[in-house]
Amino acid sequence: MLEKPCHRFFLLSAVVAAAIFAFDLSMPLGVAGGIPYVALVLVGLWAVGTRPIIILACVGTVLIVAGYFLSPVAGIWWVVLTNRGLAIFAIWTTAILVAHRMRARVALDLAQAELEQRVIQRTAELKESEARYRALTEGSLQGIGIIQDQCVGFANGAFAEMLGYQPEEILHRLTFDLVMPEYQTLVVERRDQRLRGEPQPA
């Protein structure tokens, strides 16, 4: 049994085809043309895949030819025949463009899904790497601290213990606050000298 969206698509296609064909048969050949059948091909924009578009173009072509033979006679035969030929050309040009658009949309969706998968994978790798890094640094007996914008961005237990703090107490504190008062002037001078590019002892 057809799924509901597929069933609705074919029902819509049949209604559009029947309406255009009825209009085509009700008008003389010199007035009616095959161009309205382009609307039938455009219904394919709601289809899944490009196969329905090709089917609609084939149906439109058959109905254009049938309309040529079944519509009331009027107009110059070669003008009418040229009109119908141009209509078939318009239908297939539209079908090709719509099919190309559908393929591009599918390719874009696939690329987006692949990119999202890569982001998920990369995020998982980064979390795993961060977890390994934290396990190594937090379990180290050496004091390890990371200074960001003159604040403590990370401190393991050994680093905090060296300074007489708990790790959570030292985070985000200004590094200047961790220097003993009698050394603060010296530290500022050394920092300024290093910023000027002057070599200083560690």
JSON list of C-alpha atoms in Angstrom, two decimals:
[
{"chain": "A", "resi": 1, "resn": "MET", "atom": "CA", "xyz": [0.00, 0.00, 0.00]},
{"chain": "A", "resi": 2, "resn": "LEU", "atom": "CA", "xyz": [1.29, 3.51, -0.87]},
{"chain": "A", "resi": 3, "resn": "GLU", "atom": "CA", "xyz": [2.28, 5.84, 1.93]},
{"chain": "A", "resi": 4, "resn": "LYS", "atom": "CA", "xyz": [0.02, 8.85, 2.44]},
{"chain": "A", "resi": 5, "resn": "PRO", "atom": "CA", "xyz": [2.44, 11.52, 1.08]},
{"chain": "A", "resi": 6, "resn": "CYS", "atom": "CA", "xyz": [3.08, 9.38, -2.05]},
{"chain": "A", "resi": 7, "resn": "HIS", "atom": "CA", "xyz": [-0.66, 8.74, -2.47]},
{"chain": "A", "resi": 8, "resn": "ARG", "atom": "CA", "xyz": [-1.41, 12.47, -2.19]},
{"chain": "A", "resi": 9, "resn": "PHE", "atom": "CA", "xyz": [1.30, 13.30, -4.73]},
{"chain": "A", "resi": 10, "resn": "PHE", "atom": "CA", "xyz": [-0.12, 10.95, -7.36]},
{"chain": "A", "resi": 11, "resn": "LEU", "atom": "CA", "xyz": [-3.66, 12.17, -6.63]},
{"chain": "A", "resi": 12, "resn": "LEU", "atom": "CA", "xyz": [-2.55, 15.79, -7.08]},
{"chain": "A", "resi": 13, "resn": "SER", "atom": "CA", "xyz": [-0.72, 14.88, -10.30]},
{"chain": "A", "resi": 14, "resn": "ALA", "atom": "CA", "xyz": [-3.80, 13.14, -11.69]},
{"chain": "A", "resi": 15, "resn": "VAL", "atom": "CA", "xyz": [-6.07, 16.10, -10.84]},
{"chain": "A", "resi": 16, "resn": "VAL", "atom": "CA", "xyz": [-3.69, 18.62, -12.45]},
{"chain": "A", "resi": 17, "resn": "ALA", "atom": "CA", "xyz": [-3.25, 16.45, -15.56]},
{"chain": "A", "resi": 18, "resn": "ALA", "atom": "CA", "xyz": [-7.01, 15.90, -15.94]},
{"chain": "A", "resi": 19, "resn": "ALA", "atom": "CA", "xyz": [-7.79, 19.61, -15.49]},
{"chain": "A", "resi": 20, "resn": "ILE", "atom": "CA", "xyz": [-5.21, 20.73, -18.08]},
{"chain": "A", "resi": 21, "resn": "PHE", "atom": "CA", "xyz": [-6.26, 18.00, -20.53]},
{"chain": "A", "resi": 22, "resn": "ALA", "atom": "CA", "xyz": [-9.95, 18.94, -20.17]},
{"chain": "A", "resi": 23, "resn": "PHE", "atom": "CA", "xyz": [-9.08, 22.58, -20.83]},
{"chain": "A", "resi": 24, "resn": "ASP", "atom": "CA", "xyz": [-6.96, 21.53, -23.84]},
{"chain": "A", "resi": 25, "resn": "LEU", "atom": "CA", "xyz": [-9.84, 19.50, -25.36]},
{"chain": "A", "resi": 26, "resn": "SER", "atom": "CA", "xyz": [-12.38, 22.27, -24.80]},
{"chain": "A", "resi": 27, "resn": "MET", "atom": "CA", "xyz": [-10.43, 24.82, -26.83]},
{"chain": "A", "resi": 28, "resn": "PRO", "atom": "CA", "xyz": [-9.72, 24.88, -30.58]},
{"chain": "A", "resi": 29, "resn": "LEU", "atom": "CA", "xyz": [-6.20, 23.81, -31.62]},
{"chain": "A", "resi": 30, "resn": "GLY", "atom": "CA", "xyz": [-5.32, 27.33, -32.66]},
{"chain": "A", "resi": 31, "resn": "VAL", "atom": "CA", "xyz": [-6.06, 28.63, -29.14]},
{"chain": "A", "resi": 32, "resn": "ALA", "atom": "CA", "xyz": [-5.11, 25.79, -26.82]},
{"chain": "A", "resi": 33, "resn": "GLY", "atom": "CA", "xyz": [-1.43, 24.93, -26.40]},
{"chain": "A", "resi": 34, "resn": "GLY", "atom": "CA", "xyz": [0.71, 22.51, -24.50]},
{"chain": "A", "resi": 35, "resn": "ILE", "atom": "CA", "xyz": [2.47, 25.05, -22.29]},
{"chain": "A", "resi": 36, "resn": "PRO", "atom": "CA", "xyz": [0.02, 24.58, -19.34]},
{"chain": "A", "resi": 37, "resn": "TYR", "atom": "CA", "xyz": [1.37, 21.02, -19.04]},
{"chain": "A", "resi": 38, "resn": "VAL", "atom": "CA", "xyz": [4.52, 22.57, -17.56]},
{"chain": "A", "resi": 39, "resn": "ALA", "atom": "CA", "xyz": [2.45, 22.96, -14.38]},
{"chain": "A", "resi": 40, "resn": "LEU", "atom": "CA", "xyz": [2.13, 19.18, -14.31]},
{"chain": "A", "resi": 41, "resn": "VAL", "atom": "CA", "xyz": [5.90, 18.81, -14.27]},
{"chain": "A", "resi": 42, "resn": "LEU", "atom": "CA", "xyz": [6.20, 21.42, -11.51]},
{"chain": "A", "resi": 43, "resn": "VAL", "atom": "CA", "xyz": [4.06, 19.18, -9.29]},
{"chain": "A", "resi": 44, "resn": "GLY", "atom": "CA", "xyz": [7.21, 17.03, -9.21]},
{"chain": "A", "resi": 45, "resn": "LEU", "atom": "CA", "xyz": [8.75, 19.55, -6.81]},
{"chain": "A", "resi": 46, "resn": "TRP", "atom": "CA", "xyz": [6.72, 17.81, -4.07]},
{"chain": "A", "resi": 47, "resn": "ALA", "atom": "CA", "xyz": [7.93, 14.35, -5.12]},
{"chain": "A", "resi": 48, "resn": "VAL", "atom": "CA", "xyz": [10.67, 12.29, -3.54]},
{"chain": "A", "resi": 49, "resn": "GLY", "atom": "CA", "xyz": [13.45, 11.62, -6.04]},
{"chain": "A", "resi": 50, "resn": "THR", "atom": "CA", "xyz": [13.67, 12.44, -9.73]},
{"chain": "A", "resi": 51, "resn": "ARG", "atom": "CA", "xyz": [11.80, 9.44, -11.18]},
{"chain": "A", "resi": 52, "resn": "PRO", "atom": "CA", "xyz": [8.31, 10.95, -10.63]},
{"chain": "A", "resi": 53, "resn": "ILE", "atom": "CA", "xyz": [9.44, 14.09, -12.49]},
{"chain": "A", "resi": 54, "resn": "ILE", "atom": "CA", "xyz": [10.41, 12.04, -15.55]},
{"chain": "A", "resi": 55, "resn": "ILE", "atom": "CA", "xyz": [7.09, 10.16, -15.36]},
{"chain": "A", "resi": 56, "resn": "LEU", "atom": "CA", "xyz": [5.17, 13.47, -15.22]},
{"chain": "A", "resi": 57, "resn": "ALA", "atom": "CA", "xyz": [7.13, 14.79, -18.22]},
{"chain": "A", "resi": 58, "resn": "CYS", "atom": "CA", "xyz": [6.24, 11.61, -20.17]},
{"chain": "A", "resi": 59, "resn": "VAL", "atom": "CA", "xyz": [2.57, 11.94, -19.20]},
{"chain": "A", "resi": 60, "resn": "GLY", "atom": "CA", "xyz": [2.60, 15.61, -20.23]},
{"chain": "A", "resi": 61, "resn": "THR", "atom": "CA", "xyz": [4.16, 14.72, -23.60]},
{"chain": "A", "resi": 62, "resn": "VAL", "atom": "CA", "xyz": [1.54, 12.04, -24.27]},
{"chain": "A", "resi": 63, "resn": "LEU", "atom": "CA", "xyz": [-1.28, 14.44, -23.36]},
{"chain": "A", "resi": 64, "resn": "ILE", "atom": "CA", "xyz": [0.13, 17.15, -25.64]},
{"chain": "A", "resi": 65, "resn": "VAL", "atom": "CA", "xyz": [0.16, 14.73, -28.58]},
{"chain": "A", "resi": 66, "resn": "ALA", "atom": "CA", "xyz": [-3.31, 13.44, -27.66]},
{"chain": "A", "resi": 67, "resn": "GLY", "atom": "CA", "xyz": [-4.57, 17.01, -27.44]},
{"chain": "A", "resi": 68, "resn": "TYR", "atom": "CA", "xyz": [-3.26, 17.71, -30.92]},
{"chain": "A", "resi": 69, "resn": "PHE", "atom": "CA", "xyz": [-5.35, 14.88, -32.35]},
{"chain": "A", "resi": 70, "resn": "LEU", "atom": "CA", "xyz": [-8.47, 15.24, -30.15]},
{"chain": "A", "resi": 71, "resn": "SER", "atom": "CA", "xyz": [-8.94, 19.01, -29.87]},
{"chain": "A", "resi": 72, "resn": "PRO", "atom": "CA", "xyz": [-11.35, 20.80, -32.27]},
{"chain": "A", "resi": 73, "resn": "VAL", "atom": "CA", "xyz": [-9.65, 21.71, -35.54]},
{"chain": "A", "resi": 74, "resn": "ALA", "atom": "CA", "xyz": [-8.68, 25.38, -35.93]},
{"chain": "A", "resi": 75, "resn": "GLY", "atom": "CA", "xyz": [-5.64, 27.40, -36.95]},
{"chain": "A", "resi": 76, "resn": "ILE", "atom": "CA", "xyz": [-2.83, 26.70, -39.38]},
{"chain": "A", "resi": 77, "resn": "TRP", "atom": "CA", "xyz": [-1.64, 23.11, -38.96]},
{"chain": "A", "resi": 78, "resn": "TRP", "atom": "CA", "xyz": [2.11, 23.85, -39.00]},
{"chain": "A", "resi": 79, "resn": "VAL", "atom": "CA", "xyz": [1.73, 26.69, -36.48]},
{"chain": "A", "resi": 80, "resn": "VAL", "atom": "CA", "xyz": [-0.25, 24.41, -34.18]},
{"chain": "A", "resi": 81, "resn": "LEU", "atom": "CA", "xyz": [2.30, 21.62, -34.64]},
{"chain": "A", "resi": 82, "resn": "THR", "atom": "CA", "xyz": [5.15, 24.04, -33.88]},
{"chain": "A", "resi": 83, "resn": "ASN", "atom": "CA", "xyz": [3.30, 25.21, -30.76]},
{"chain": "A", "resi": 84, "resn": "ARG", "atom": "CA", "xyz": [2.95, 21.63, -29.55]},
{"chain": "A", "resi": 85, "resn": "GLY", "atom": "CA", "xyz": [6.62, 20.93, -30.29]},
{"chain": "A", "resi": 86, "resn": "LEU", "atom": "CA", "xyz": [7.68, 23.98, -28.31]},
{"chain": "A", "resi": 87, "resn": "ALA", "atom": "CA", "xyz": [5.41, 22.85, -25.47]},
{"chain": "A", "resi": 88, "resn": "ILE", "atom": "CA", "xyz": [7.14, 19.45, -25.40]},
{"chain": "A", "resi": 89, "resn": "PHE", "atom": "CA", "xyz": [10.50, 21.25, -25.37]},
{"chain": "A", "resi": 90, "resn": "ALA", "atom": "CA", "xyz": [9.31, 23.45, -22.47]},
{"chain": "A", "resi": 91, "resn": "ILE", "atom": "CA", "xyz": [8.09, 20.41, -20.53]},
{"chain": "A", "resi": 92, "resn": "TRP", "atom": "CA", "xyz": [11.37, 18.53, -20.84]},
{"chain": "A", "resi": 93, "resn": "THR", "atom": "CA", "xyz": [13.46, 21.62, -20.13]},
{"chain": "A", "resi": 94, "resn": "THR", "atom": "CA", "xyz": [11.42, 22.15, -16.96]},
{"chain": "A", "resi": 95, "resn": "ALA", "atom": "CA", "xyz": [11.73, 18.47, -16.04]},
{"chain": "A", "resi": 96, "resn": "ILE", "atom": "CA", "xyz": [15.52, 18.59, -16.41]},
{"chain": "A", "resi": 97, "resn": "LEU", "atom": "CA", "xyz": [15.78, 21.76, -14.32]},
{"chain": "A", "resi": 98, "resn": "VAL", "atom": "CA", "xyz": [13.49, 20.42, -11.60]},
{"chain": "A", "resi": 99, "resn": "ALA", "atom": "CA", "xyz": [15.35, 17.08, -11.53]},
{"chain": "A", "resi": 100, "resn": "HIS", "atom": "CA", "xyz": [18.66, 18.93, -11.27]},
{"chain": "A", "resi": 101, "resn": "ARG", "atom": "CA", "xyz": [17.27, 21.00, -8.39]},
{"chain": "A", "resi": 102, "resn": "MET", "atom": "CA", "xyz": [16.10, 17.83, -6.65]},
{"chain": "A", "resi": 103, "resn": "ARG", "atom": "CA", "xyz": [19.53, 16.21, -7.02]},
{"chain": "A", "resi": 104, "resn": "ALA", "atom": "CA", "xyz": [21.21, 19.34, -5.69]},
{"chain": "A", "resi": 105, "resn": "ARG", "atom": "CA", "xyz": [18.86, 19.39, -2.71]},
{"chain": "A", "resi": 106, "resn": "VAL", "atom": "CA", "xyz": [19.57, 15.71, -1.95]},
{"chain": "A", "resi": 107, "resn": "ALA", "atom": "CA", "xyz": [23.33, 16.32, -2.26]},
{"chain": "A", "resi": 108, "resn": "LEU", "atom": "CA", "xyz": [23.05, 19.31, 0.08]},
{"chain": "A", "resi": 109, "resn": "ASP", "atom": "CA", "xyz": [21.08, 17.28, 2.64]},
{"chain": "A", "resi": 110, "resn": "LEU", "atom": "CA", "xyz": [23.68, 14.51, 2.51]},
{"chain": "A", "resi": 111, "resn": "ALA", "atom": "CA", "xyz": [26.53, 17.00, 2.91]},
{"chain": "A", "resi": 112, "resn": "GLN", "atom": "CA", "xyz": [24.77, 18.62, 5.87]},
{"chain": "A", "resi": 113, "resn": "ALA", "atom": "CA", "xyz": [24.16, 15.24, 7.52]},
{"chain": "A", "resi": 114, "resn": "GLU", "atom": "CA", "xyz": [27.81, 14.29, 7.01]},
{"chain": "A", "resi": 115, "resn": "LEU", "atom": "CA", "xyz": [28.97, 17.62, 8.45]},
{"chain": "A", "resi": 116, "resn": "GLU", "atom": "CA", "xyz": [26.73, 17.19, 11.50]},
{"chain": "A", "resi": 117, "resn": "GLN", "atom": "CA", "xyz": [28.12, 13.68, 11.99]},
{"chain": "A", "resi": 118, "resn": "ARG", "atom": "CA", "xyz": [31.67, 15.01, 11.79]},
{"chain": "A", "resi": 119, "resn": "VAL", "atom": "CA", "xyz": [30.88, 17.72, 14.34]},
{"chain": "A", "resi": 120, "resn": "ILE", "atom": "CA", "xyz": [29.41, 15.11, 16.71]},
{"chain": "A", "resi": 121, "resn": "GLN", "atom": "CA", "xyz": [32.46, 12.88, 16.23]},
{"chain": "A", "resi": 122, "resn": "ARG", "atom": "CA", "xyz": [34.89, 15.75, 16.71]},
{"chain": "A", "resi": 123, "resn": "THR", "atom": "CA", "xyz": [33.06, 16.93, 19.83]},
{"chain": "A", "resi": 124, "resn": "ALA", "atom": "CA", "xyz": [33.27, 13.42, 21.28]},
{"chain": "A", "resi": 125, "resn": "GLU", "atom": "CA", "xyz": [37.00, 13.26, 20.47]},
{"chain": "A", "resi": 126, "resn": "LEU", "atom": "CA", "xyz": [37.59, 16.64, 22.13]},
{"chain": "A", "resi": 127, "resn": "LYS", "atom": "CA", "xyz": [35.69, 15.55, 25.25]},
{"chain": "A", "resi": 128, "resn": "GLU", "atom": "CA", "xyz": [37.70, 12.33, 25.39]},
{"chain": "A", "resi": 129, "resn": "SER", "atom": "CA", "xyz": [40.96, 14.27, 24.95]},
{"chain": "A", "resi": 130, "resn": "GLU", "atom": "CA", "xyz": [39.95, 16.74, 27.66]},
{"chain": "A", "resi": 131, "resn": "ALA", "atom": "CA", "xyz": [39.07, 13.89, 30.01]},
{"chain": "A", "resi": 132, "resn": "ARG", "atom": "CA", "xyz": [42.48, 12.25, 29.42]},
{"chain": "A", "resi": 133, "resn": "TYR", "atom": "CA", "xyz": [44.24, 15.58, 29.93]},
{"chain": "A", "resi": 134, "resn": "ARG", "atom": "CA", "xyz": [42.38, 16.23, 33.16]},
{"chain": "A", "resi": 135, "resn": "ALA", "atom": "CA", "xyz": [43.10, 12.72, 34.43]},
{"chain": "A", "resi": 136, "resn": "LEU", "atom": "CA", "xyz": [46.82, 13.20, 33.73]},
{"chain": "A", "resi": 137, "resn": "THR", "atom": "CA", "xyz": [47.10, 16.68, 35.22]},
{"chain": "A", "resi": 138, "resn": "GLU", "atom": "CA", "xyz": [44.86, 16.21, 38.24]},
{"chain": "A", "resi": 139, "resn": "GLY", "atom": "CA", "xyz": [46.64, 13.00, 39.20]},
{"chain": "A", "resi": 140, "resn": "SER", "atom": "CA", "xyz": [50.11, 14.52, 38.77]},
{"chain": "A", "resi": 141, "resn": "LEU", "atom": "CA", "xyz": [52.31, 15.15, 41.79]},
{"chain": "A", "resi": 142, "resn": "GLN", "atom": "CA", "xyz": [53.75, 18.18, 40.00]},
{"chain": "A", "resi": 143, "resn": "GLY", "atom": "CA", "xyz": [51.94, 21.46, 40.37]},
{"chain": "A", "resi": 144, "resn": "ILE", "atom": "CA", "xyz": [50.28, 22.34, 37.06]},
{"chain": "A", "resi": 145, "resn": "GLY", "atom": "CA", "xyz": [48.43, 25.58, 36.47]},
{"chain": "A", "resi": 146, "resn": "ILE", "atom": "CA", "xyz": [47.18, 27.39, 33.37]},
{"chain": "A", "resi": 147, "resn": "ILE", "atom": "CA", "xyz": [47.10, 31.17, 33.37]},
{"chain": "A", "resi": 148, "resn": "GLN", "atom": "CA", "xyz": [44.61, 32.89, 31.04]},
{"chain": "A", "resi": 149, "resn": "ASP", "atom": "CA", "xyz": [44.29, 36.68, 30.88]},
{"chain": "A", "resi": 150, "resn": "GLN", "atom": "CA", "xyz": [46.30, 36.98, 34.13]},
{"chain": "A", "resi": 151, "resn": "CYS", "atom": "CA", "xyz": [43.82, 34.69, 35.92]},
{"chain": "A", "resi": 152, "resn": "VAL", "atom": "CA", "xyz": [44.10, 31.06, 36.95]},
{"chain": "A", "resi": 153, "resn": "GLY", "atom": "CA", "xyz": [42.18, 29.11, 34.31]},
{"chain": "A", "resi": 154, "resn": "PHE", "atom": "CA", "xyz": [43.14, 25.68, 35.58]},
{"chain": "A", "resi": 155, "resn": "ALA", "atom": "CA", "xyz": [44.91, 24.32, 38.64]},
{"chain": "A", "resi": 156, "resn": "ASN", "atom": "CA", "xyz": [45.49, 20.75, 39.67]},
{"chain": "A", "resi": 157, "resn": "GLY", "atom": "CA", "xyz": [45.49, 19.65, 43.29]},
{"chain": "A", "resi": 158, "resn": "ALA", "atom": "CA", "xyz": [49.28, 19.83, 43.66]},
{"chain": "A", "resi": 159, "resn": "PHE", "atom": "CA", "xyz": [49.41, 23.40, 42.30]},
{"chain": "A", "resi": 160, "resn": "ALA", "atom": "CA", "xyz": [46.64, 24.57, 44.65]},
{"chain": "A", "resi": 161, "resn": "GLU", "atom": "CA", "xyz": [48.22, 22.79, 47.61]},
{"chain": "A", "resi": 162, "resn": "MET", "atom": "CA", "xyz": [51.58, 24.48, 46.94]},
{"chain": "A", "resi": 163, "resn": "LEU", "atom": "CA", "xyz": [49.83, 27.83, 47.35]},
{"chain": "A", "resi": 164, "resn": "GLY", "atom": "CA", "xyz": [47.69, 26.75, 50.30]},
{"chain": "A", "resi": 165, "resn": "TYR", "atom": "CA", "xyz": [44.33, 26.63, 48.52]},
{"chain": "A", "resi": 166, "resn": "GLN", "atom": "CA", "xyz": [41.76, 24.12, 47.37]},
{"chain": "A", "resi": 167, "resn": "PRO", "atom": "CA", "xyz": [41.59, 23.81, 43.53]},
{"chain": "A", "resi": 168, "resn": "GLU", "atom": "CA", "xyz": [38.10, 25.39, 43.39]},
{"chain": "A", "resi": 169, "resn": "GLU", "atom": "CA", "xyz": [39.29, 28.35, 45.52]},
{"chain": "A", "resi": 170, "resn": "ILE", "atom": "CA", "xyz": [42.13, 29.25, 43.21]},
{"chain": "A", "resi": 171, "resn": "LEU", "atom": "CA", "xyz": [40.26, 29.15, 39.92]},
{"chain": "A", "resi": 172, "resn": "HIS", "atom": "CA", "xyz": [39.63, 32.51, 38.23]},
{"chain": "A", "resi": 173, "resn": "ARG", "atom": "CA", "xyz": [41.70, 34.40, 40.77]},
{"chain": "A", "resi": 174, "resn": "LEU", "atom": "CA", "xyz": [44.15, 37.03, 39.56]},
{"chain": "A", "resi": 175, "resn": "THR", "atom": "CA", "xyz": [47.67, 35.62, 39.56]},
{"chain": "A", "resi": 176, "resn": "PHE", "atom": "CA", "xyz": [48.84, 38.87, 41.17]},
{"chain": "A", "resi": 177, "resn": "ASP", "atom": "CA", "xyz": [46.74, 37.98, 44.25]},
{"chain": "A", "resi": 178, "resn": "LEU", "atom": "CA", "xyz": [48.77, 34.80, 44.70]},
{"chain": "A", "resi": 179, "resn": "VAL", "atom": "CA", "xyz": [52.09, 36.65, 45.03]},
{"chain": "A", "resi": 180, "resn": "MET", "atom": "CA", "xyz": [53.31, 37.42, 48.55]},
{"chain": "A", "resi": 181, "resn": "PRO", "atom": "CA", "xyz": [53.03, 41.16, 49.33]},
{"chain": "A", "resi": 182, "resn": "GLU", "atom": "CA", "xyz": [56.79, 41.64, 49.71]},
{"chain": "A", "resi": 183, "resn": "TYR", "atom": "CA", "xyz": [57.40, 40.25, 46.20]},
{"chain": "A", "resi": 184, "resn": "GLN", "atom": "CA", "xyz": [54.60, 41.99, 44.34]},
{"chain": "A", "resi": 185, "resn": "THR", "atom": "CA", "xyz": [56.71, 44.99, 43.29]},
{"chain": "A", "resi": 186, "resn": "LEU", "atom": "CA", "xyz": [59.50, 42.74, 42.03]},
{"chain": "A", "resi": 187, "resn": "VAL", "atom": "CA", "xyz": [57.06, 40.55, 40.11]},
{"chain": "A", "resi": 188, "resn": "VAL", "atom": "CA", "xyz": [55.47, 43.58, 38.43]},
{"chain": "A", "resi": 189, "resn": "GLU", "atom": "CA", "xyz": [58.89, 44.94, 37.45]},
{"chain": "A", "resi": 190, "resn": "ARG", "atom": "CA", "xyz": [59.99, 41.58, 36.02]},
{"chain": "A", "resi": 191, "resn": "ARG", "atom": "CA", "xyz": [56.72, 41.23, 34.13]},
{"chain": "A", "resi": 192, "resn": "ASP", "atom": "CA", "xyz": [57.06, 44.69, 32.60]},
{"chain": "A", "resi": 193, "resn": "GLN", "atom": "CA", "xyz": [60.69, 44.04, 31.65]},
{"chain": "A", "resi": 194, "resn": "ARG", "atom": "CA", "xyz": [59.71, 40.77, 29.92]},
{"chain": "A", "resi": 195, "resn": "LEU", "atom": "CA", "xyz": [56.89, 42.52, 28.08]},
{"chain": "A", "resi": 196, "resn": "ARG", "atom": "CA", "xyz": [59.50, 44.99, 26.78]},
{"chain": "A", "resi": 197, "resn": "GLY", "atom": "CA", "xyz": [61.58, 42.04, 25.57]},
{"chain": "A", "resi": 198, "resn": "GLU", "atom": "CA", "xyz": [64.34, 42.39, 28.16]},
{"chain": "A", "resi": 199, "resn": "PRO", "atom": "CA", "xyz": [65.76, 38.98, 29.22]},
{"chain": "A", "resi": 200, "resn": "GLN", "atom": "CA", "xyz": [65.05, 38.15, 32.85]},
{"chain": "A", "resi": 201, "resn": "PRO", "atom": "CA", "xyz": [65.88, 35.15, 35.01]},
{"chain": "A", "resi": 202, "resn": "ALA", "atom": "CA", "xyz": [63.04, 32.72, 35.70]}
]
